PDB file of C-alpha atoms and ligand atoms in Angstrom:
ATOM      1  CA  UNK I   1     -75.335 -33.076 230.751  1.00 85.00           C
ATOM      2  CA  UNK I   2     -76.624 -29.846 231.508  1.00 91.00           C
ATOM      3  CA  UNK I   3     -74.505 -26.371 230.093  1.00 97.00           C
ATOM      4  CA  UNK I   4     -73.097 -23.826 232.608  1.00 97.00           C
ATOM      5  CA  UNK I   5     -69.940 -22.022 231.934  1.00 97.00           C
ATOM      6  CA  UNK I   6     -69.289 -22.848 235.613  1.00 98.00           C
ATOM      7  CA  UNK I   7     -64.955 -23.606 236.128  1.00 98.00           C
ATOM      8  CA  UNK I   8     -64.193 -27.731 235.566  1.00 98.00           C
ATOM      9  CA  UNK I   9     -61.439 -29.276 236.187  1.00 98.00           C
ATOM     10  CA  UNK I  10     -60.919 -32.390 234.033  1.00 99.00           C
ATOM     11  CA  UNK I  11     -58.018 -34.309 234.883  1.00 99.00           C
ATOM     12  CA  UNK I  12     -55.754 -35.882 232.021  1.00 99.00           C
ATOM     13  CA  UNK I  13     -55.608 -39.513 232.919  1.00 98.00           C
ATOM     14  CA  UNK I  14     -52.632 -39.877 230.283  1.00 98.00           C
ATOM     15  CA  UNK I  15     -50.379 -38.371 233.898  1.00 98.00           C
ATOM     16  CA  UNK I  16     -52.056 -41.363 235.850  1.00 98.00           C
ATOM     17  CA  UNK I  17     -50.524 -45.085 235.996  1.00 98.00           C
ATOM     18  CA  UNK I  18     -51.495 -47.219 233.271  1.00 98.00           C
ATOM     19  CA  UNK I  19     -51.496 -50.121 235.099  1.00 98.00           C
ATOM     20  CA  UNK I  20     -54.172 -49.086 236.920  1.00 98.00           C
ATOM     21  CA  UNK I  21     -56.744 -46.618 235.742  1.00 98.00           C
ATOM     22  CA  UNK I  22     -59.952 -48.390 237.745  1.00 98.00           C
ATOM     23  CA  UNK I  23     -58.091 -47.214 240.940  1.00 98.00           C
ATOM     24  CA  UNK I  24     -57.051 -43.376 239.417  1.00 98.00           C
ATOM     25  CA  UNK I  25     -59.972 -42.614 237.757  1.00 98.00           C
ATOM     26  CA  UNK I  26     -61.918 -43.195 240.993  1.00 98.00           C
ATOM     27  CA  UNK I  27     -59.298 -41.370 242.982  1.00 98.00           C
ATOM     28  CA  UNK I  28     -59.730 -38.304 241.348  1.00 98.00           C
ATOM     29  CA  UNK I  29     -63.404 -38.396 241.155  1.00 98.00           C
ATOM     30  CA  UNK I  30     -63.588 -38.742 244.807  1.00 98.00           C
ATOM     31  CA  UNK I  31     -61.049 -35.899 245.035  1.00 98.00           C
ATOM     32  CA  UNK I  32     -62.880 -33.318 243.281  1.00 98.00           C
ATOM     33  CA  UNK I  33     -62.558 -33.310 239.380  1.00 98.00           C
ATOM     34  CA  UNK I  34     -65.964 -32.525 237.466  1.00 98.00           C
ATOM     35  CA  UNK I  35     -64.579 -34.511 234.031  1.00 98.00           C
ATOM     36  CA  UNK I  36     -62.267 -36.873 233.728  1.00 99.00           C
ATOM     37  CA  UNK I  37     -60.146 -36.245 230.109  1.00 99.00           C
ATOM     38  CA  UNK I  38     -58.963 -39.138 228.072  1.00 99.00           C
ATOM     39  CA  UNK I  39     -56.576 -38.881 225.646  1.00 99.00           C
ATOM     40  CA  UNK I  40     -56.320 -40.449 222.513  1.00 99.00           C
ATOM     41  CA  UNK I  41     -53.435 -41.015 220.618  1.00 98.00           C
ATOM     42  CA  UNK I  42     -52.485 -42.791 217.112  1.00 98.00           C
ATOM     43  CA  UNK I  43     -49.027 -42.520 216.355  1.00 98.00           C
ATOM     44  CA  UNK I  44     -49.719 -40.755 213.173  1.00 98.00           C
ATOM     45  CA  UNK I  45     -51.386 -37.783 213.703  1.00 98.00           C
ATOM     46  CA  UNK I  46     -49.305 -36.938 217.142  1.00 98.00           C
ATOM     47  CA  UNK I  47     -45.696 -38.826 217.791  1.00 98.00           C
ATOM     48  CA  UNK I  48     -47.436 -40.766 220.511  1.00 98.00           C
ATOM     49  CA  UNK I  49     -49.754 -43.835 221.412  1.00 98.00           C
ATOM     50  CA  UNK I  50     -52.168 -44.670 223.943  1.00 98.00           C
ATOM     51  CA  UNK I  51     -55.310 -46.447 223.797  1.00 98.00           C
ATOM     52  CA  UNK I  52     -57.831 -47.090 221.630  1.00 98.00           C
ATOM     53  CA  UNK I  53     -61.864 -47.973 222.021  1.00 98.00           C
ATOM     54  CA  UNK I  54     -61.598 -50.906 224.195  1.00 98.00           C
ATOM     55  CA  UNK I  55     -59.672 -49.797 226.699  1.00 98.00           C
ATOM     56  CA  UNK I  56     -61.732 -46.170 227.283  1.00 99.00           C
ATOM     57  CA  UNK I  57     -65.270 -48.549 227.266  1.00 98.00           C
ATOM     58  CA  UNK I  58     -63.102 -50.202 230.051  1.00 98.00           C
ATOM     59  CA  UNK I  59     -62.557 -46.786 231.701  1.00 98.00           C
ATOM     60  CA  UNK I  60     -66.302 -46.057 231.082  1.00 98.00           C
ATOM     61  CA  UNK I  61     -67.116 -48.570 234.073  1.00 98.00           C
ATOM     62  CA  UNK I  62     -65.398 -46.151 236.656  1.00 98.00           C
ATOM     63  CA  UNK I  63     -66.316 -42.677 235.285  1.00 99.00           C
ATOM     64  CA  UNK I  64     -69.031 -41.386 237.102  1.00 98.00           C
ATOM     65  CA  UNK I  65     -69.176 -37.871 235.995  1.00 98.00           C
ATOM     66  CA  UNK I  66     -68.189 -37.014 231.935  1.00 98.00           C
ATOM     67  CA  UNK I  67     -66.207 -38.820 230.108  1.00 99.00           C
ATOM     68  CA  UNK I  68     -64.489 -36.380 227.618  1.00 99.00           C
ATOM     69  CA  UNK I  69     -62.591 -38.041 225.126  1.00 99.00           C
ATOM     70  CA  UNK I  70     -60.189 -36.002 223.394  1.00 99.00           C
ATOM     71  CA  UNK I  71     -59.267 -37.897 219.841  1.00 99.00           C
ATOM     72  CA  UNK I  72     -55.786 -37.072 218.725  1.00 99.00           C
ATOM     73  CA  UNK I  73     -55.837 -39.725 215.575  1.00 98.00           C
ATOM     74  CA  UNK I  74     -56.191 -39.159 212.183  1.00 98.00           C
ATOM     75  CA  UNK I  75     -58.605 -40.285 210.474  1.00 98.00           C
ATOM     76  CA  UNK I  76     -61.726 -39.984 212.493  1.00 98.00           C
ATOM     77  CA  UNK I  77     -64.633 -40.712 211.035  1.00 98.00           C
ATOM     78  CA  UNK I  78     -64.744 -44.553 210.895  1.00 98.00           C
ATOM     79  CA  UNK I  79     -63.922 -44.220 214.641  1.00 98.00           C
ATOM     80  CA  UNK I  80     -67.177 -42.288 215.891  1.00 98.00           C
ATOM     81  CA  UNK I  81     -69.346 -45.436 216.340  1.00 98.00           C
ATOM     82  CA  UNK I  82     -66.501 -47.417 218.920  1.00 99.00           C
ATOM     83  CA  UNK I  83     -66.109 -44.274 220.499  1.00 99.00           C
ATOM     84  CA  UNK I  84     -70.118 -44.016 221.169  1.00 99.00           C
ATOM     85  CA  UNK I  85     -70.282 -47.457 221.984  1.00 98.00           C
ATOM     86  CA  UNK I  86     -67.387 -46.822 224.264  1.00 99.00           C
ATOM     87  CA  UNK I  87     -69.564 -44.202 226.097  1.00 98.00           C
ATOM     88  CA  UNK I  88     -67.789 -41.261 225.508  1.00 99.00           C
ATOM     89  CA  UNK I  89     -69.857 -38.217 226.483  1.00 98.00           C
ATOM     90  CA  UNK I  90     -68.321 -35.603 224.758  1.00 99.00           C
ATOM     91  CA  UNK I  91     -65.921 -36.648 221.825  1.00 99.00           C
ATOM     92  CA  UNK I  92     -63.724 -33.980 220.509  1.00 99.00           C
ATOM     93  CA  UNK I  93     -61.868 -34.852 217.306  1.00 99.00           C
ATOM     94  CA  UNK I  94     -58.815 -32.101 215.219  1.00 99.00           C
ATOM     95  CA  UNK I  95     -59.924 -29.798 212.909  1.00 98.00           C
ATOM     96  CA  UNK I  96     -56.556 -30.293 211.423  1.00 98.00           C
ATOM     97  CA  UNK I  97     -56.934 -34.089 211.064  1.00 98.00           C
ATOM     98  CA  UNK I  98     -58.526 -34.273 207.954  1.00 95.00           C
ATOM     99  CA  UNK I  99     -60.944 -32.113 205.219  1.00 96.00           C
ATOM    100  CA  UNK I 100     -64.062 -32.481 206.429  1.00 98.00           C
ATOM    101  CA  UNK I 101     -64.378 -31.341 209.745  1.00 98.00           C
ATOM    102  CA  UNK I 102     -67.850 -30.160 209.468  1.00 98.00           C
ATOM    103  CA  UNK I 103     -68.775 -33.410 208.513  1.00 98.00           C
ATOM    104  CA  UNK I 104     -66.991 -35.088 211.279  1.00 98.00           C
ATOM    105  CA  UNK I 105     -69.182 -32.930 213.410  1.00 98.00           C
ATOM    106  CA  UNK I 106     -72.263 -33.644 212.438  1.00 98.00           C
ATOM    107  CA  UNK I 107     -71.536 -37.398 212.442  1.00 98.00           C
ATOM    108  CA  UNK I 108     -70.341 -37.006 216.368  1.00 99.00           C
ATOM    109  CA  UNK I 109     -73.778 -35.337 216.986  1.00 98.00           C
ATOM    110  CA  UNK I 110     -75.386 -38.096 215.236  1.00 98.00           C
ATOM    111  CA  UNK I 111     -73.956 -40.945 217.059  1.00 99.00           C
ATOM    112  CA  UNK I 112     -75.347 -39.387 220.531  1.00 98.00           C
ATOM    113  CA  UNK I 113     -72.283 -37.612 221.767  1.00 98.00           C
ATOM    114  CA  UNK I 114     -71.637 -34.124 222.125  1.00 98.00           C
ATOM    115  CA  UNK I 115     -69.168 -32.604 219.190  1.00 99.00           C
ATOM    116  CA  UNK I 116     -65.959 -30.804 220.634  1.00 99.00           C
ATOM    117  CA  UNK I 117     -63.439 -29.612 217.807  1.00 99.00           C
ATOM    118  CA  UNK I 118     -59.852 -29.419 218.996  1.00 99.00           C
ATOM    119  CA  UNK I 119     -57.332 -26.267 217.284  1.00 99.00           C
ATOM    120  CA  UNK I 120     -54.008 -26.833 217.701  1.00 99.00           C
ATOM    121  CA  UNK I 121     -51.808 -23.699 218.419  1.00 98.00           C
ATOM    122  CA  UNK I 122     -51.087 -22.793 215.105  1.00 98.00           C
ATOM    123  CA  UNK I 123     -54.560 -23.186 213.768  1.00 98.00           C
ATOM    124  CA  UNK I 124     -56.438 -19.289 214.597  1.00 98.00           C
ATOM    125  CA  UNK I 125     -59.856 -18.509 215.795  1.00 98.00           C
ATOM    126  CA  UNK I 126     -61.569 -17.644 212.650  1.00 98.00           C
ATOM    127  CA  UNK I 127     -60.615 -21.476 211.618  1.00 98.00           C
ATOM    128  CA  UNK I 128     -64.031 -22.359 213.505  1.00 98.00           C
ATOM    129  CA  UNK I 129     -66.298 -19.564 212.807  1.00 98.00           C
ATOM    130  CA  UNK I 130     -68.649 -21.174 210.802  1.00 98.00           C
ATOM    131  CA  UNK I 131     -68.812 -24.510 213.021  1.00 98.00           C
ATOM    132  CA  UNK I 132     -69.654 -22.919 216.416  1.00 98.00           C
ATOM    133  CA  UNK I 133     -72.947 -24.190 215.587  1.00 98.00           C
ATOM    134  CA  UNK I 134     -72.159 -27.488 215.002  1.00 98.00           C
ATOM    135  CA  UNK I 135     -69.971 -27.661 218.287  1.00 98.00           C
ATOM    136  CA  UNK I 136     -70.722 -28.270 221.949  1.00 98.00           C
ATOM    137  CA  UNK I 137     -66.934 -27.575 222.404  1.00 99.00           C
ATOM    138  CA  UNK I 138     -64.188 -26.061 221.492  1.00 99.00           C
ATOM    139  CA  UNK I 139     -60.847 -27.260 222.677  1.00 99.00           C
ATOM    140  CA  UNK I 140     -57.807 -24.765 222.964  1.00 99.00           C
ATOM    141  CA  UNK I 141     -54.225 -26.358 222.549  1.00 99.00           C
ATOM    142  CA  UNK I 142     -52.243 -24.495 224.486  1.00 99.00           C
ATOM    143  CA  UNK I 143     -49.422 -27.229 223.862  1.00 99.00           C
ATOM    144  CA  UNK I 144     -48.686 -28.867 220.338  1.00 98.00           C
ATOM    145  CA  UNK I 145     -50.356 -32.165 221.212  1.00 98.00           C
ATOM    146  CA  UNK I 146     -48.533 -35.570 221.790  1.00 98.00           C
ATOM    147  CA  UNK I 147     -47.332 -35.473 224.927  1.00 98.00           C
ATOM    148  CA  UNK I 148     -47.889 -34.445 228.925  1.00 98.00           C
ATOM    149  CA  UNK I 149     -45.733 -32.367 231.033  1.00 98.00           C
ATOM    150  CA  UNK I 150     -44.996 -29.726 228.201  1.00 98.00           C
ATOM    151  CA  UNK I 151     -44.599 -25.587 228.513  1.00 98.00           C
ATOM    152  CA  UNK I 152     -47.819 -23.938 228.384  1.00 98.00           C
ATOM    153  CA  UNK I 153     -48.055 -21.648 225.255  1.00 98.00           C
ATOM    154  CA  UNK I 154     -50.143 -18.602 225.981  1.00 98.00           C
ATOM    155  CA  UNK I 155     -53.439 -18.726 223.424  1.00 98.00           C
ATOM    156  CA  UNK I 156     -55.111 -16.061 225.829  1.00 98.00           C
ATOM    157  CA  UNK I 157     -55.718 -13.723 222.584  1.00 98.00           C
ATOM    158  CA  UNK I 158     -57.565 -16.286 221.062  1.00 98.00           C
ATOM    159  CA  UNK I 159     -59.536 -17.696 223.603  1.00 99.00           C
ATOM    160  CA  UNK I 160     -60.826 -14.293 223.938  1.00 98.00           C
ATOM    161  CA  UNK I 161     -61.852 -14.084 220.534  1.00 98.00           C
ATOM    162  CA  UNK I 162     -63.096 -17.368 220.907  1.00 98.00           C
ATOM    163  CA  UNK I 163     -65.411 -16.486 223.709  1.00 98.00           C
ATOM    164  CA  UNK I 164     -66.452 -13.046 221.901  1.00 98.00           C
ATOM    165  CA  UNK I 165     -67.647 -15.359 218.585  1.00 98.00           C
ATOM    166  CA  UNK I 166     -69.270 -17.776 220.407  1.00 98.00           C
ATOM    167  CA  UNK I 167     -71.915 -15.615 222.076  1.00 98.00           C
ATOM    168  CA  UNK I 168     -74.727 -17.220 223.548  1.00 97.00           C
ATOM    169  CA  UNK I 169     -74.232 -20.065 222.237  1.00 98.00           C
ATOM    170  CA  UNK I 170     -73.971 -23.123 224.735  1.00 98.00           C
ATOM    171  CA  UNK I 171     -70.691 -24.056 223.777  1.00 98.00           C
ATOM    172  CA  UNK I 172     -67.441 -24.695 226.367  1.00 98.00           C
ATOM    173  CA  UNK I 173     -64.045 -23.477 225.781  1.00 99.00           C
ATOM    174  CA  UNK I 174     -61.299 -26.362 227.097  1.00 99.00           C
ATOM    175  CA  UNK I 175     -58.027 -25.477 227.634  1.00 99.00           C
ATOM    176  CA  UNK I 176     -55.466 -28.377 227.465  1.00 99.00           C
ATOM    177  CA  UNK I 177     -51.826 -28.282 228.186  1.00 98.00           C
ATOM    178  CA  UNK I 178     -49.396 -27.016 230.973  1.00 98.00           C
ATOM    179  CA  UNK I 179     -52.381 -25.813 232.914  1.00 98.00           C
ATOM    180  CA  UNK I 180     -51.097 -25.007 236.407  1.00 98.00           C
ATOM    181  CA  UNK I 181     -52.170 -22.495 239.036  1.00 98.00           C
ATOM    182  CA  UNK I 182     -49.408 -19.888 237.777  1.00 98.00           C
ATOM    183  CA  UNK I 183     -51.566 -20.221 233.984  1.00 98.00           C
ATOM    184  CA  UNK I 184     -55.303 -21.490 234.934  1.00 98.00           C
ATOM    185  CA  UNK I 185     -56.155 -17.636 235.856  1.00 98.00           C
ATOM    186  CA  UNK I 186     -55.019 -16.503 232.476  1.00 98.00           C
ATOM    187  CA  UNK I 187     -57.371 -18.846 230.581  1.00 98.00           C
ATOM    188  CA  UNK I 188     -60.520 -18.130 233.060  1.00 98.00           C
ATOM    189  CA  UNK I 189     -59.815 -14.581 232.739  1.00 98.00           C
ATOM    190  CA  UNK I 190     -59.691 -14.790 228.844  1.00 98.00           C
ATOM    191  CA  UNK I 191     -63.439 -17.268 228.790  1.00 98.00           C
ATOM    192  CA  UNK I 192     -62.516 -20.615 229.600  1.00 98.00           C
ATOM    193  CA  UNK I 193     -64.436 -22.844 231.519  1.00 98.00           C
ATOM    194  CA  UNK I 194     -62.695 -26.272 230.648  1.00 98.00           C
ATOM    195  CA  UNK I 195     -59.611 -26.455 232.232  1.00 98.00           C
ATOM    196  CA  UNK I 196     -57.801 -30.027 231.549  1.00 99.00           C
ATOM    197  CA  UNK I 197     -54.745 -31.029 233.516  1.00 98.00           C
ATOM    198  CA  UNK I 198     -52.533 -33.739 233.715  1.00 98.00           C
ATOM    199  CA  UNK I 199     -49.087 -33.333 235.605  1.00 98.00           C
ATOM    200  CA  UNK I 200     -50.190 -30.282 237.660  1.00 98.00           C
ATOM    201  CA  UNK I 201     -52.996 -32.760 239.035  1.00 98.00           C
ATOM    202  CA  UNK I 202     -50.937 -36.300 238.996  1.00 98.00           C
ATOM    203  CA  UNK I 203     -47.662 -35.074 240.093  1.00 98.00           C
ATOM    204  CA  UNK I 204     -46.567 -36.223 243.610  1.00 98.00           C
ATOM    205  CA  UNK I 205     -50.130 -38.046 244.216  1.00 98.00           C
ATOM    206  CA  UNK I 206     -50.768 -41.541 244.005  1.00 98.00           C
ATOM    207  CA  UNK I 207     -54.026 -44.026 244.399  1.00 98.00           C
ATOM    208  CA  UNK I 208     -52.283 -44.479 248.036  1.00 98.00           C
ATOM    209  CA  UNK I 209     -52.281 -40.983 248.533  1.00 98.00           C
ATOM    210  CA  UNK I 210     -55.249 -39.336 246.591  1.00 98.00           C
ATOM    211  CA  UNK I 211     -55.617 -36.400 248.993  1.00 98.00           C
ATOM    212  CA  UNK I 212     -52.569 -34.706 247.084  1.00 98.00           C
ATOM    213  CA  UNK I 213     -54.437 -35.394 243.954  1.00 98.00           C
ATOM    214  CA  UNK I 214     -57.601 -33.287 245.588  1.00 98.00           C
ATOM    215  CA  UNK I 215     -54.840 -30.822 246.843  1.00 98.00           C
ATOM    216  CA  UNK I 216     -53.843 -30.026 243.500  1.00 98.00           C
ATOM    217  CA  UNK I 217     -56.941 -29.647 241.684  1.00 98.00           C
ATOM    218  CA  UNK I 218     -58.332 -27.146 244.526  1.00 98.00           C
ATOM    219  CA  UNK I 219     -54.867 -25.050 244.057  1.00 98.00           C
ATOM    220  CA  UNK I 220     -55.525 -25.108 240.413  1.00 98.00           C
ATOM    221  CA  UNK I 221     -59.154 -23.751 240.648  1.00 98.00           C
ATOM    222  CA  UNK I 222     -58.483 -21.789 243.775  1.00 98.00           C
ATOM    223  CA  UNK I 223     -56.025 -20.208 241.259  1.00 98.00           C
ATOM    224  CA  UNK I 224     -58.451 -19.833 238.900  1.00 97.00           C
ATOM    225  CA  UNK I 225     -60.987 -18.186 240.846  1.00 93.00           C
ATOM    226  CA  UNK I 226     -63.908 -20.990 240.739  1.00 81.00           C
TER     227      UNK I 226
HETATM  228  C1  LIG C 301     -51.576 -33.357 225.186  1.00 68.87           C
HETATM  229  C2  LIG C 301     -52.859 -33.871 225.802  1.00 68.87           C
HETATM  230  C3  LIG C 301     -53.147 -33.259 227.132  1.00 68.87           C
HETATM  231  C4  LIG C 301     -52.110 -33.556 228.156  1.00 68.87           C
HETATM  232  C5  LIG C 301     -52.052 -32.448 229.143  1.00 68.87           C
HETATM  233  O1  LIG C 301     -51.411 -33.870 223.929  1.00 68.87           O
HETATM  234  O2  LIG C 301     -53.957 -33.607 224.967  1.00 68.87           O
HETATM  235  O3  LIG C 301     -54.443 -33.586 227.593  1.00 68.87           O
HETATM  236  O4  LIG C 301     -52.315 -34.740 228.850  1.00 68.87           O
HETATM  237  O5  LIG C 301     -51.004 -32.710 230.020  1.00 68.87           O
HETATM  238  P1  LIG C 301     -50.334 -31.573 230.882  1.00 68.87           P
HETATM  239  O6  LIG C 301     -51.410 -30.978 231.746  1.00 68.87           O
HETATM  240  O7  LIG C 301     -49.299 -32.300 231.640  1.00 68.87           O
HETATM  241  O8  LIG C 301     -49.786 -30.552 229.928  1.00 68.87           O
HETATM  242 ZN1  LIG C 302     -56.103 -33.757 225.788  1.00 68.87          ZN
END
């Protein structure tokens, strides 16, 4: 993986059908996305499950671009090796799931995968200040996490801080949650690069008819001016 602050679009695969993620992930490849998002869910730290390291080494097969793997479980750390093993590319884990963050971090890095730390909306800028070297990411919740299909909750203000403290440093800003084409400019506008979506890509496509999934993903960064 190479850094550009070029616009992706990463696709949530937690809008595609679980019966048959082979067929979606490929689907959406084919039809334009750069990353393909997988979220992670424990039932603990968010009210919701989906999958755990098995299944995304299954997904691994059909990913042919990055596999971001957004962790939404709590605790982390005696994940990190399944996740590696699972290939995850880039492995972005809470800083509110637990005290030791920086640690958590490091351990990522360690393990061969690049580090993304998640904030969710009540969680400010400053929170990461002194981990931006330490990070390869930094994912924006612009929806308290859990769930797809939720109202977008406008974090411009600090994804323009966020992009002011980073610098030069080679380090993404993701956005994740009710990303559409009316909110995608917002974010871009603000420093974001990362753009995850789930229903705005998913919704009224299907592995029979993909071409709506490439139709919404070129309204989104058409939107979004990339
Ligand atoms: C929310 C997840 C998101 C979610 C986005 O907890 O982290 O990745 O799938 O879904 P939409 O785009 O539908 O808000
Ligand atoms: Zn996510």
């Amino acid at each position: 993986m190479t850094f550009n602050r070029s616009l992706k679009i990463a696709p949530s695969i937690l809008s595609a059908d679980f019966a048959d993620f082979g067929r979606e992930i490929r689907a959406i490849e084919d039809e334009g996305a750069d990353w393909v998002h997988v979220d992670v869910m424990d039932g603990h730290f968010v009210p919701n499950l989906t999958f755990g390291p098995p299944a995304v080494k299954a997904f691994r097969k059909h990913v042919t671009t990055v596999m971001d793997v957004h962790l939404m479980i709590s605790p982390v750390d005696s994940f990190i090796d399944a996740y590696a093993d699972a290939g995850a590319d880039i492995l972005t884990a809470h800083l509110e799931a637990g005290p030791h963050i920086h640690r958590t971090l490091q351990a990522i890095r360690a393990a061969g995968m690049k580090a993304g730390v998640a904030l969710n909306p009540g969680t400010p800028a400053d929170a990461v200040a002194d981990l931006l070297d330490m990070a390869d990411l930094v994912c924006v919740m612009t929806v308290n996490p859990g769930f797809g299909g939720q109202k977008f909750i406008d974090m411009t203000a600090k994804v323009r801080k966020l992009r002011d403290m980073i610098g030069d440093r080679e380090v993404h800003i993701e956005i994740d949650g009710g990303v559409d084409p009316a909110t995608a400019p917002l974010v871009v506008a603000a420093g974001a690069d990362v753009l995850v979506a789930g229903s705005a890509v998913f919704r009224c496509g299907s592995v029979d008819r993909p071409q709506v999934y490439g139709d919404n993903i070129r309204a989104i960064r058409a939107a979004a001016g990339g």
